[in-house]
Short mmCIF file of C-alpha atoms in Angstrom, two decimals:
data_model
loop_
_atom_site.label_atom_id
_atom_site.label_comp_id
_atom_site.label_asym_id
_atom_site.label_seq_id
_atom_site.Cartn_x
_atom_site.Cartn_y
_atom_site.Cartn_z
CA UNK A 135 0.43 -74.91 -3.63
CA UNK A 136 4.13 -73.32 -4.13
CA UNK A 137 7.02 -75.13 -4.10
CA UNK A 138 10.04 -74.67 -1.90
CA UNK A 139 12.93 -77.53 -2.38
CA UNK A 140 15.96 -78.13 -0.65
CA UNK A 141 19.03 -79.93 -1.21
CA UNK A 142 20.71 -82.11 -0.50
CA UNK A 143 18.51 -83.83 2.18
CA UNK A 144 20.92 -85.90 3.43
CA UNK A 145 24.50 -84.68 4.17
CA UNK A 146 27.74 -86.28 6.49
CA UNK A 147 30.56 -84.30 6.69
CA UNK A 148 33.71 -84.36 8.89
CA UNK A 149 33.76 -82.19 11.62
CA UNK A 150 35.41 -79.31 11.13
CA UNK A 151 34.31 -78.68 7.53
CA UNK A 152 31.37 -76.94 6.30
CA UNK A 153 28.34 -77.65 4.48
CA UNK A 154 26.26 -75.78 2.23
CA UNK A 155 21.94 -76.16 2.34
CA UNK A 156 20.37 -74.72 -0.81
CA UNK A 157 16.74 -73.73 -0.31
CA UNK A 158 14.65 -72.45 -3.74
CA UNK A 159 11.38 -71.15 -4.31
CA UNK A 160 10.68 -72.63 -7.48
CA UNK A 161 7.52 -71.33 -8.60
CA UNK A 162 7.26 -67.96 -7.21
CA UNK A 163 10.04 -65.16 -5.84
CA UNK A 164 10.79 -64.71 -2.06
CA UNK A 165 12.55 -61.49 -0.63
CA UNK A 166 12.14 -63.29 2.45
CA UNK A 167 12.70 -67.00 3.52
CA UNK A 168 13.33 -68.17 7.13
CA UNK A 169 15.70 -71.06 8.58
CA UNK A 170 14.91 -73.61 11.29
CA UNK A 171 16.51 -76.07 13.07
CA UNK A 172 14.97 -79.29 14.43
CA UNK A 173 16.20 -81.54 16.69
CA UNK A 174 15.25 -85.04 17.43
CA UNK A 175 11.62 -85.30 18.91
CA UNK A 176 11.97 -80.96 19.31
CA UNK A 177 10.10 -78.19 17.81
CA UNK A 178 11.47 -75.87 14.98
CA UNK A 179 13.66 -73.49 16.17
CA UNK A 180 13.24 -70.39 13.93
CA UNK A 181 17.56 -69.73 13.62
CA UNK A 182 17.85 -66.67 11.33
CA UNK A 183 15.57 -64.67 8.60
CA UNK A 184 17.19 -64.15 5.31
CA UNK A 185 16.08 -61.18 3.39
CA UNK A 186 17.49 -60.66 -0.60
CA UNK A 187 19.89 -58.58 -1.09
CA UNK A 188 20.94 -57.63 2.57
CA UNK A 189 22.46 -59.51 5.73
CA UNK A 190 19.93 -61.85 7.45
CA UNK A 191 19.23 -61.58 10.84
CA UNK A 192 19.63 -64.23 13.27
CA UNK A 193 17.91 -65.05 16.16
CA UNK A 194 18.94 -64.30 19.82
CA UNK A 195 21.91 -67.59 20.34
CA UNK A 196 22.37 -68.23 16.62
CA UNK A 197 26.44 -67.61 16.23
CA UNK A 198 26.06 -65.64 12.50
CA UNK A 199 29.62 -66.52 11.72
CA UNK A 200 28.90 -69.88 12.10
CA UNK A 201 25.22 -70.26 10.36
CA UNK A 202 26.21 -68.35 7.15
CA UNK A 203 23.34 -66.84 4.96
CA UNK A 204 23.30 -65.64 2.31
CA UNK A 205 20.01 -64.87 -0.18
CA UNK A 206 21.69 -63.39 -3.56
CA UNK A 207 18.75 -64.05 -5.94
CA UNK A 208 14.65 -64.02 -5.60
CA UNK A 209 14.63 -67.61 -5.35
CA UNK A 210 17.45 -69.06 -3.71
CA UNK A 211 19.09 -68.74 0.12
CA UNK A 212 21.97 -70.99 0.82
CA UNK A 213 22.81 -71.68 4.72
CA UNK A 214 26.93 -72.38 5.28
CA UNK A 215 27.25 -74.52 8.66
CA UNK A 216 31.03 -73.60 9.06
CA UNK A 217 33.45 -75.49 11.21
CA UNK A 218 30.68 -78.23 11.91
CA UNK A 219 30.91 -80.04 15.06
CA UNK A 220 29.03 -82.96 16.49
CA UNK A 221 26.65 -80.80 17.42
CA UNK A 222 25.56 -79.20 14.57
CA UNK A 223 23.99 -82.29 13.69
CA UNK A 224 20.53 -81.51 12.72
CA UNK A 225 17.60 -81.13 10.58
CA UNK A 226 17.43 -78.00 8.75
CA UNK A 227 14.63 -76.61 7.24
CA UNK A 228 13.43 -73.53 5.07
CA UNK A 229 10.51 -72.08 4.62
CA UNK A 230 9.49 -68.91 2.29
CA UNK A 231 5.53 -67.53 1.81
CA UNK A 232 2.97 -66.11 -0.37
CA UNK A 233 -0.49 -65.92 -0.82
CA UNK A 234 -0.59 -65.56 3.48
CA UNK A 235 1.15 -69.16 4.10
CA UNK A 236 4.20 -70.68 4.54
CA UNK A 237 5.62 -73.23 2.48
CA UNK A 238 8.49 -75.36 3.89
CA UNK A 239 11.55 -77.03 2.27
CA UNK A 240 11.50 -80.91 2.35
CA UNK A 241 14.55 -80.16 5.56
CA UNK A 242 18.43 -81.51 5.42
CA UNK A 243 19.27 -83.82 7.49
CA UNK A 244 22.90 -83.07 9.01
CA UNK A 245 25.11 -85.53 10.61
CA UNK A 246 28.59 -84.37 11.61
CA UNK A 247 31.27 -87.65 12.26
CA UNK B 64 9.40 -62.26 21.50
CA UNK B 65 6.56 -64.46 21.17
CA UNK B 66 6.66 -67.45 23.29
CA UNK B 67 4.18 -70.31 22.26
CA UNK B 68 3.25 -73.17 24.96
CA UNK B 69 1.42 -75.97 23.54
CA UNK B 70 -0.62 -79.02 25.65
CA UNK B 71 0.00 -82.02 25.97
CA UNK B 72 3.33 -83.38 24.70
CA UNK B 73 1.68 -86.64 23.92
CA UNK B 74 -2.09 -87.94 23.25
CA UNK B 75 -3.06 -91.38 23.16
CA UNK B 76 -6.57 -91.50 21.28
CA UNK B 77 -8.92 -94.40 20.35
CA UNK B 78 -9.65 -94.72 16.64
CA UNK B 79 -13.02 -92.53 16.43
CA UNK B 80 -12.50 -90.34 19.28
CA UNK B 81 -11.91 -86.68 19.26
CA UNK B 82 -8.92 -85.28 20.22
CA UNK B 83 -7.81 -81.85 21.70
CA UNK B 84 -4.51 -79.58 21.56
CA UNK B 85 -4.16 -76.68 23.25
CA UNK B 86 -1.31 -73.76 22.56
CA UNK B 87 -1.06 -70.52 24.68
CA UNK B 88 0.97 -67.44 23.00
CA UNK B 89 2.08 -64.56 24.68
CA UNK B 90 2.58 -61.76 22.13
CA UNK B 91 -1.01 -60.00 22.07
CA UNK B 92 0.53 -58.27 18.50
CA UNK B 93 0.33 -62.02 16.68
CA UNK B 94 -2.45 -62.26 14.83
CA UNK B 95 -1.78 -65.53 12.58
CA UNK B 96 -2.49 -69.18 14.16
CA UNK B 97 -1.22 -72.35 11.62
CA UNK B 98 -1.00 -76.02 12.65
CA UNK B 99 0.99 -78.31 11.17
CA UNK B 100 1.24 -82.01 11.05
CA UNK B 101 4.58 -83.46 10.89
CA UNK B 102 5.43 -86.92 9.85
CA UNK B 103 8.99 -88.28 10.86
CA UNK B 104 11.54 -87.00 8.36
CA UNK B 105 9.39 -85.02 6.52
CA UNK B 106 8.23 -81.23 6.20
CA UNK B 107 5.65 -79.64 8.28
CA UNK B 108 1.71 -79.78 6.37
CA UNK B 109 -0.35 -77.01 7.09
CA UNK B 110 -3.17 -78.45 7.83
CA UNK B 111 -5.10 -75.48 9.34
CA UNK B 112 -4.88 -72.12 10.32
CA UNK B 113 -6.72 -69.08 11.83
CA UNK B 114 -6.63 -65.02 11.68
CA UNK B 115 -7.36 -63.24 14.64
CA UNK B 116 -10.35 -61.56 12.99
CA UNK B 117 -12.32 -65.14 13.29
CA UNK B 118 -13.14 -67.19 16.21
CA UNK B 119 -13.25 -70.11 14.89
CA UNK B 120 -12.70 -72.24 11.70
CA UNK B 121 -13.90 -75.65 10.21
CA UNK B 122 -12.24 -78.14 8.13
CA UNK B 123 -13.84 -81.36 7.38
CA UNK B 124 -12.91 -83.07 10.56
CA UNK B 125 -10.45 -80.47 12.20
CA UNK B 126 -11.33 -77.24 13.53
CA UNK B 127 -9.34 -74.88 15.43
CA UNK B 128 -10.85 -71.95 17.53
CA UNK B 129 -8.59 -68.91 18.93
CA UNK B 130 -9.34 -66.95 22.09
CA UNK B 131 -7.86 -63.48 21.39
CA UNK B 132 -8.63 -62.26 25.15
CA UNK B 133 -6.93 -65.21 26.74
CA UNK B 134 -4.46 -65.69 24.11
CA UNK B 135 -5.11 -69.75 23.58
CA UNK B 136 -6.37 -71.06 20.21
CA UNK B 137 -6.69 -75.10 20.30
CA UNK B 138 -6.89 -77.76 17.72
CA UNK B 139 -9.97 -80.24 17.36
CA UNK B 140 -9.77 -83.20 15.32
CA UNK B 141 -13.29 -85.30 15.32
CA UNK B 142 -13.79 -88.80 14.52
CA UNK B 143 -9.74 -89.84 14.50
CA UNK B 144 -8.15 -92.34 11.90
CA UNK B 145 -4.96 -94.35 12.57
CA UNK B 146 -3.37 -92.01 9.41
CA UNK B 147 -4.02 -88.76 11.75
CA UNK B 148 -1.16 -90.15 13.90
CA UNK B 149 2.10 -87.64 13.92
CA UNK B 150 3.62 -84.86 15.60
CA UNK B 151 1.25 -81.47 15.29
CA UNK B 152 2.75 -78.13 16.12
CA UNK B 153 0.69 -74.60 16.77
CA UNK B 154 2.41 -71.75 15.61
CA UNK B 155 2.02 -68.24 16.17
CA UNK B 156 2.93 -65.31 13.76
CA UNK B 157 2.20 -61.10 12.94
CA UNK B 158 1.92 -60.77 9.65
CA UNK B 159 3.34 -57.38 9.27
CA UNK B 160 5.61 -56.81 6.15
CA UNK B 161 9.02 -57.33 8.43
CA UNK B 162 7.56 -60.59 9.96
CA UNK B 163 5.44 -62.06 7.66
CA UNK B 164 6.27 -65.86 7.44
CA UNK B 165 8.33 -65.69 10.90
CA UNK B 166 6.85 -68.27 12.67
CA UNK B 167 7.51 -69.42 16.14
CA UNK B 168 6.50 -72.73 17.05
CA UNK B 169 5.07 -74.99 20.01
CA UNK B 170 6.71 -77.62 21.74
CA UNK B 171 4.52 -80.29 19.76
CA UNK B 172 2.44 -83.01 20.22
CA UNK B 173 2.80 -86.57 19.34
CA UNK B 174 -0.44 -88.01 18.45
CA UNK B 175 -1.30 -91.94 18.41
CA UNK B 176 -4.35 -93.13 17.04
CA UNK B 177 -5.20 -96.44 18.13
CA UNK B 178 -7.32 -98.63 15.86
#
């Protein structure tokens, strides 16, 4: 099947500061990959889409100028959790498709201290 | 938007026994039905899925069969193994060109086999 990777998978960072998620296709291009969030022992939580080449569209709750997206190549979307709180404290994953499925991102795991 | 329920939150099995998840969705415009098994830490597996053009759909020991008029599909895994223990989602989906990929998820369901 495809591969989509993230990194890094782990991440701590102070609160306050912000932390970039990379997600890549790496064998095939996406126009259009989605981000989740999962809490503990929760479902995904489908947070924004990201679409190449244009602003991504969030979700009904998701604060865009928090959650920054941005997809600037076929194969890449980077998500920007600015100003991280305790909160924020997560696991994030992507996911982009072809051939009719979905392939996810191994997920970040975000801790905020 | 779509709103996916999905029954029970937890389901306590014997090792050989069948096993049964149920999801309800709400948007009769989905047409795309995936499970996924989640281990802890890890990245959803599709492990099955279903097109609303098909009733029903086999897989070794896991089948899944939709119900377009009622808008339920549900999970059956036969014969269970102590490795089939995880967390298994339903997800719902309309694969139009805006959407396709945009998945919105059940609640979950923890799964323990017991040997």
């Amino acid at each position: 099947g495809a591969v989509v990777s993230q990194h890094p998978s782990r991440v701590i960072c102070k609160s306050g500061t912000s932390v970039k998620i990379e997600c890549r296709s790496l064998d095939f291009q996406a126009t259009t990959m989605f981000w989740y969030r999962q809490f503990p022992k929760q479902s995904l939580m489908l947070m924004a889409t990201s679409n190449e080449g244009s602003k991504a569209t969030y979700e009904q709750g998701v604060e865009k100028d928090k959650f920054l997206i941005n997809h600037a190549s076929l194969t890449l979307s980077t998500l920007t959790v600015t100003s991280a709180h305790p909160e924020d404290s997560s696991f994030y994953i992507c996911s982009a498709s072809i051939f009719r499925e979905a392939f996810f991102g191994q997920g970040t795991r975000l801790t905020v201290v | 938007g779509e709103n996916v329920e999905q029954h029970p939150s937890t389901l306590s099995v014997q090792e050989g026994d069948s096993a049964v998840i149920k999801c309800t969705y709400s948007d009769s415009a989905s047409n795309y039905f995936p499970w996924y098994k989640q281990e802890l830490g890890k990245r959803p597996q599709l492990i099955i899925d279903i097109r609303s053009n098909v009733g029903e759909k086999k897989d070794q020991r896991i089948a899944v069969t939709l119900n377009k008029t009622a808008k339920h599909f549900s999970l059956h895994i036969t014969e269970t193994q102590p490795e089939d223990s995880a967390v298994y989602f339903c997800a719902a989906s309309k694969e139009t060109t805006d959407s396709w990929g945009k998945l919105q998820f059940g609640a979950g369901t923890q799964v323990v086999v017991t040997p």
